mmCIF file of C-alpha atoms in Angstrom:
data_model
loop_
_atom_site.group_PDB
_atom_site.id
_atom_site.type_symbol
_atom_site.label_atom_id
_atom_site.label_comp_id
_atom_site.label_asym_id
_atom_site.label_seq_id
_atom_site.Cartn_x
_atom_site.Cartn_y
_atom_site.Cartn_z
ATOM 1 C CA MET A 212 54.662 10.867 -16.019
ATOM 2 C CA GLN A 213 50.994 11.414 -16.741
ATOM 3 C CA THR A 214 49.884 14.625 -18.274
ATOM 4 C CA GLN A 215 47.764 17.043 -16.343
ATOM 5 C CA SER A 216 44.744 16.492 -18.616
ATOM 6 C CA THR A 217 44.932 12.716 -18.094
ATOM 7 C CA VAL A 218 45.010 13.185 -14.325
ATOM 8 C CA LEU A 219 42.062 15.587 -14.473
ATOM 9 C CA ALA A 220 40.105 13.159 -16.652
ATOM 10 C CA LYS A 221 40.712 10.329 -14.183
ATOM 11 C CA LEU A 222 39.728 12.560 -11.261
ATOM 12 C CA GLY A 223 36.538 13.535 -13.082
ATOM 13 C CA GLU A 224 35.740 9.884 -13.704
ATOM 14 C CA GLN A 225 36.348 9.017 -10.048
ATOM 15 C CA MET A 226 34.129 11.919 -8.931
ATOM 16 C CA SER A 227 31.390 10.672 -11.225
ATOM 17 C CA ASN A 228 31.694 7.168 -9.739
ATOM 18 C CA ILE A 229 31.557 8.578 -6.216
ATOM 19 C CA ARG A 230 28.405 10.581 -7.040
ATOM 20 C CA HIS A 231 26.785 7.482 -8.519
ATOM 21 C CA GLN A 232 27.646 5.444 -5.411
ATOM 22 C CA GLU A 233 26.364 8.236 -3.187
ATOM 23 C CA LYS A 234 23.013 8.294 -5.014
ATOM 24 C CA SER A 235 22.808 4.519 -4.752
ATOM 25 C CA ILE A 236 23.473 4.656 -1.011
ATOM 26 C CA GLU A 237 20.891 7.430 -0.570
ATOM 27 C CA GLY A 238 18.335 5.303 -2.433
ATOM 28 C CA GLU A 239 19.065 2.299 -0.227
ATOM 29 C CA SER A 240 18.885 4.496 2.837
ATOM 30 C CA SER A 241 15.439 5.812 1.914
ATOM 31 C CA VAL A 242 14.278 2.251 1.203
ATOM 32 C CA ASN A 243 15.580 1.174 4.609
ATOM 33 C CA ARG A 244 13.738 4.028 6.276
ATOM 34 C CA SER A 245 10.580 3.115 4.377
ATOM 35 C CA THR A 246 10.903 -0.556 5.197
ATOM 36 C CA GLU A 247 10.674 0.277 8.851
ATOM 37 C CA SER A 248 7.067 1.068 7.911
ATOM 38 C CA GLU A 249 6.873 4.030 10.158
ATOM 39 C CA SER A 250 7.639 7.683 10.165
ATOM 40 C CA ARG A 251 7.107 10.728 12.261
ATOM 41 C CA LEU A 252 4.724 13.202 10.725
ATOM 42 C CA ALA A 253 3.589 16.200 12.719
ATOM 43 C CA GLY A 254 4.954 14.507 15.836
ATOM 44 C CA LYS A 255 2.852 11.369 15.318
ATOM 45 C CA LYS A 256 4.145 7.891 14.638
ATOM 46 C CA VAL A 257 2.519 6.392 11.541
ATOM 47 C CA LYS A 258 2.800 2.657 10.892
ATOM 48 C CA LEU A 259 1.818 0.476 8.003
ATOM 49 C CA PRO A 260 -0.674 -1.964 9.549
ATOM 50 C CA LEU A 261 0.053 -5.675 9.835
ATOM 51 C CA PHE A 262 -2.078 -8.070 7.801
ATOM 52 C CA GLU A 263 -2.924 -11.400 9.415
ATOM 53 C CA GLY A 264 -5.521 -12.607 6.924
ATOM 54 C CA GLU A 265 -8.549 -10.854 8.415
ATOM 55 C CA ASP A 266 -10.607 -8.174 6.651
ATOM 56 C CA PRO A 267 -8.447 -7.405 3.622
ATOM 57 C CA VAL A 268 -10.626 -4.455 2.575
ATOM 58 C CA ALA A 269 -9.990 -2.677 5.880
ATOM 59 C CA TRP A 270 -6.255 -3.431 5.630
ATOM 60 C CA ILE A 271 -6.123 -2.139 2.046
ATOM 61 C CA THR A 272 -7.919 1.050 3.069
ATOM 62 C CA ARG A 273 -5.489 1.675 5.918
ATOM 63 C CA ALA A 274 -2.494 0.813 3.714
ATOM 64 C CA GLU A 275 -3.676 3.268 1.052
ATOM 65 C CA ILE A 276 -3.984 5.982 3.698
ATOM 66 C CA TYR A 277 -0.449 5.172 4.872
ATOM 67 C CA PHE A 278 0.907 5.243 1.310
ATOM 68 C CA ASP A 279 -0.843 8.556 0.660
ATOM 69 C CA VAL A 280 0.517 10.148 3.847
ATOM 70 C CA GLN A 281 4.019 8.871 3.088
ATOM 71 C CA GLY A 282 3.889 9.780 -0.588
ATOM 72 C CA THR A 283 4.872 6.194 -1.414
ATOM 73 C CA ALA A 284 5.743 5.485 -5.044
ATOM 74 C CA ASP A 285 3.674 2.765 -6.727
ATOM 75 C CA GLU A 286 6.686 0.498 -7.213
ATOM 76 C CA MET A 287 7.335 0.524 -3.439
ATOM 77 C CA LYS A 288 3.787 -0.372 -2.339
ATOM 78 C CA VAL A 289 4.106 -4.114 -2.996
ATOM 79 C CA LYS A 290 7.531 -4.252 -1.330
ATOM 80 C CA LEU A 291 6.290 -2.456 1.775
ATOM 81 C CA SER A 292 3.158 -4.616 1.840
ATOM 82 C CA ARG A 293 5.348 -7.695 2.039
ATOM 83 C CA LEU A 294 6.719 -6.411 5.353
ATOM 84 C CA SER A 295 3.184 -6.201 6.718
ATOM 85 C CA MET A 296 2.347 -9.850 6.183
ATOM 86 C CA GLU A 297 2.037 -11.795 9.444
ATOM 87 C CA GLY A 298 1.740 -15.520 10.065
ATOM 88 C CA SER A 299 0.618 -17.640 7.134
ATOM 89 C CA THR A 300 -0.059 -14.589 4.961
ATOM 90 C CA ILE A 301 3.671 -14.211 4.291
ATOM 91 C CA HIS A 302 3.757 -17.702 2.753
ATOM 92 C CA TRP A 303 0.794 -16.859 0.526
ATOM 93 C CA PHE A 304 2.447 -13.560 -0.439
ATOM 94 C CA ASN A 305 5.755 -15.252 -1.327
ATOM 95 C CA LEU A 306 3.917 -17.768 -3.520
ATOM 96 C CA LEU A 307 2.036 -14.919 -5.196
ATOM 97 C CA LEU A 308 5.329 -13.159 -5.949
ATOM 98 C CA GLU A 309 6.695 -16.340 -7.537
ATOM 99 C CA THR A 310 3.632 -17.006 -9.679
ATOM 100 C CA GLU A 311 2.581 -13.480 -10.643
ATOM 101 C CA ASP A 312 4.705 -11.651 -13.178
ATOM 102 C CA ASP A 313 5.086 -7.961 -12.425
ATOM 103 C CA LEU A 314 2.895 -7.857 -9.313
ATOM 104 C CA SER A 315 1.391 -4.379 -9.040
ATOM 105 C CA TRP A 316 -0.436 -2.817 -6.100
ATOM 106 C CA GLU A 317 -3.753 -3.160 -7.974
ATOM 107 C CA LYS A 318 -3.123 -6.860 -8.672
ATOM 108 C CA LEU A 319 -2.111 -7.414 -5.048
ATOM 109 C CA LYS A 320 -5.321 -5.822 -3.744
ATOM 110 C CA LYS A 321 -7.466 -8.020 -6.000
ATOM 111 C CA ALA A 322 -5.506 -11.133 -5.018
ATOM 112 C CA MET A 323 -5.863 -10.354 -1.295
ATOM 113 C CA ILE A 324 -9.624 -9.938 -1.590
ATOM 114 C CA ALA A 325 -9.932 -13.107 -3.684
ATOM 115 C CA ARG A 326 -7.860 -15.126 -1.194
ATOM 116 C CA TYR A 327 -8.967 -13.701 2.147
ATOM 117 C CA GLY A 328 -12.488 -12.606 1.331
ATOM 118 C CA GLY A 329 -13.854 -9.213 1.860
ATOM 119 C CA ARG A 330 -16.710 -7.033 0.999
ATOM 120 C CA ARG A 331 -15.528 -5.537 -2.292
ATOM 121 C CA LEU A 332 -18.628 -6.026 -4.349
ATOM 122 C CA GLU A 333 -19.174 -5.741 -8.080
ATOM 123 C CA ASN A 334 -22.228 -3.545 -7.467
ATOM 124 C CA PRO A 335 -22.230 -2.191 -3.904
ATOM 125 C CA PHE A 336 -24.882 0.413 -4.832
ATOM 126 C CA GLU A 337 -27.371 -2.377 -5.547
ATOM 127 C CA GLU A 338 -26.696 -4.003 -2.177
ATOM 128 C CA LEU A 339 -26.892 -0.632 -0.441
ATOM 129 C CA SER A 340 -30.278 0.022 -2.057
ATOM 130 C CA ALA A 341 -31.543 -3.352 -0.850
ATOM 131 C CA LEU A 342 -30.152 -2.963 2.689
ATOM 132 C CA ARG A 343 -32.810 -3.378 5.398
ATOM 133 C CA GLN A 344 -32.452 -3.452 9.153
ATOM 134 C CA SER A 345 -32.920 -6.973 10.476
ATOM 135 C CA GLY A 346 -30.729 -6.860 13.571
ATOM 136 C CA SER A 347 -29.640 -4.116 15.910
ATOM 137 C CA VAL A 348 -29.285 -0.493 14.850
ATOM 138 C CA GLU A 349 -25.538 -0.824 15.378
ATOM 139 C CA GLU A 350 -25.353 -3.767 12.940
ATOM 140 C CA TYR A 351 -27.393 -1.829 10.380
ATOM 141 C CA VAL A 352 -25.231 1.282 10.693
ATOM 142 C CA GLU A 353 -22.081 -0.845 10.332
ATOM 143 C CA ALA A 354 -23.417 -2.511 7.167
ATOM 144 C CA PHE A 355 -24.553 0.873 5.816
ATOM 145 C CA GLU A 356 -21.154 2.458 6.424
ATOM 146 C CA LEU A 357 -19.334 -0.484 4.852
ATOM 147 C CA LEU A 358 -21.442 -0.361 1.703
ATOM 148 C CA SER A 359 -21.422 3.435 1.544
ATOM 149 C CA SER A 360 -17.636 3.486 1.656
ATOM 150 C CA GLN A 361 -17.566 1.304 -1.456
ATOM 151 C CA VAL A 362 -20.184 3.287 -3.344
ATOM 152 C CA GLY A 363 -18.458 6.623 -2.993
ATOM 153 C CA ARG A 364 -20.055 10.016 -2.623
ATOM 154 C CA LEU A 365 -23.795 9.993 -3.226
ATOM 155 C CA PRO A 366 -26.125 12.942 -3.656
ATOM 156 C CA GLU A 367 -27.819 13.958 -0.380
ATOM 157 C CA GLU A 368 -31.261 12.873 -1.653
ATOM 158 C CA GLN A 369 -29.982 9.291 -2.009
ATOM 159 C CA TYR A 370 -29.292 9.176 1.726
ATOM 160 C CA LEU A 371 -32.771 10.446 2.517
ATOM 161 C CA GLY A 372 -34.532 7.749 0.565
#
């Protein structure tokens, strides 16, 4: 017959294993909830936007807002982004995962802009300074807002000329 201390040791070991399995299941559960790419915050449904190959800068901006609202860890951003790929973008993304070692969110953003274009400029301030209205006011305002969003916060006198 086993001694009481042996039985207690085995029970302790089993409890430890159960706790480890429970943590693993909780982790998978939170990943599954995250992979649904939506959550309810303040009664509103928030979704990670789909990416179909158009306007990667706008998609990245919206994805970063989503990740910020959700408090998404950096290591989850690429995984969740994969769920957002639609159409041929998923094939490109899969190839990128195979060819890129340790794909980070920063690397993914750069790769998306390189592949699908976009308006991330090396020096958006220079282009903003040279911006002139040649079409409608609406087109000018749109171009101004796009460039301004990439420049960041400027002093008020910069906006006035």
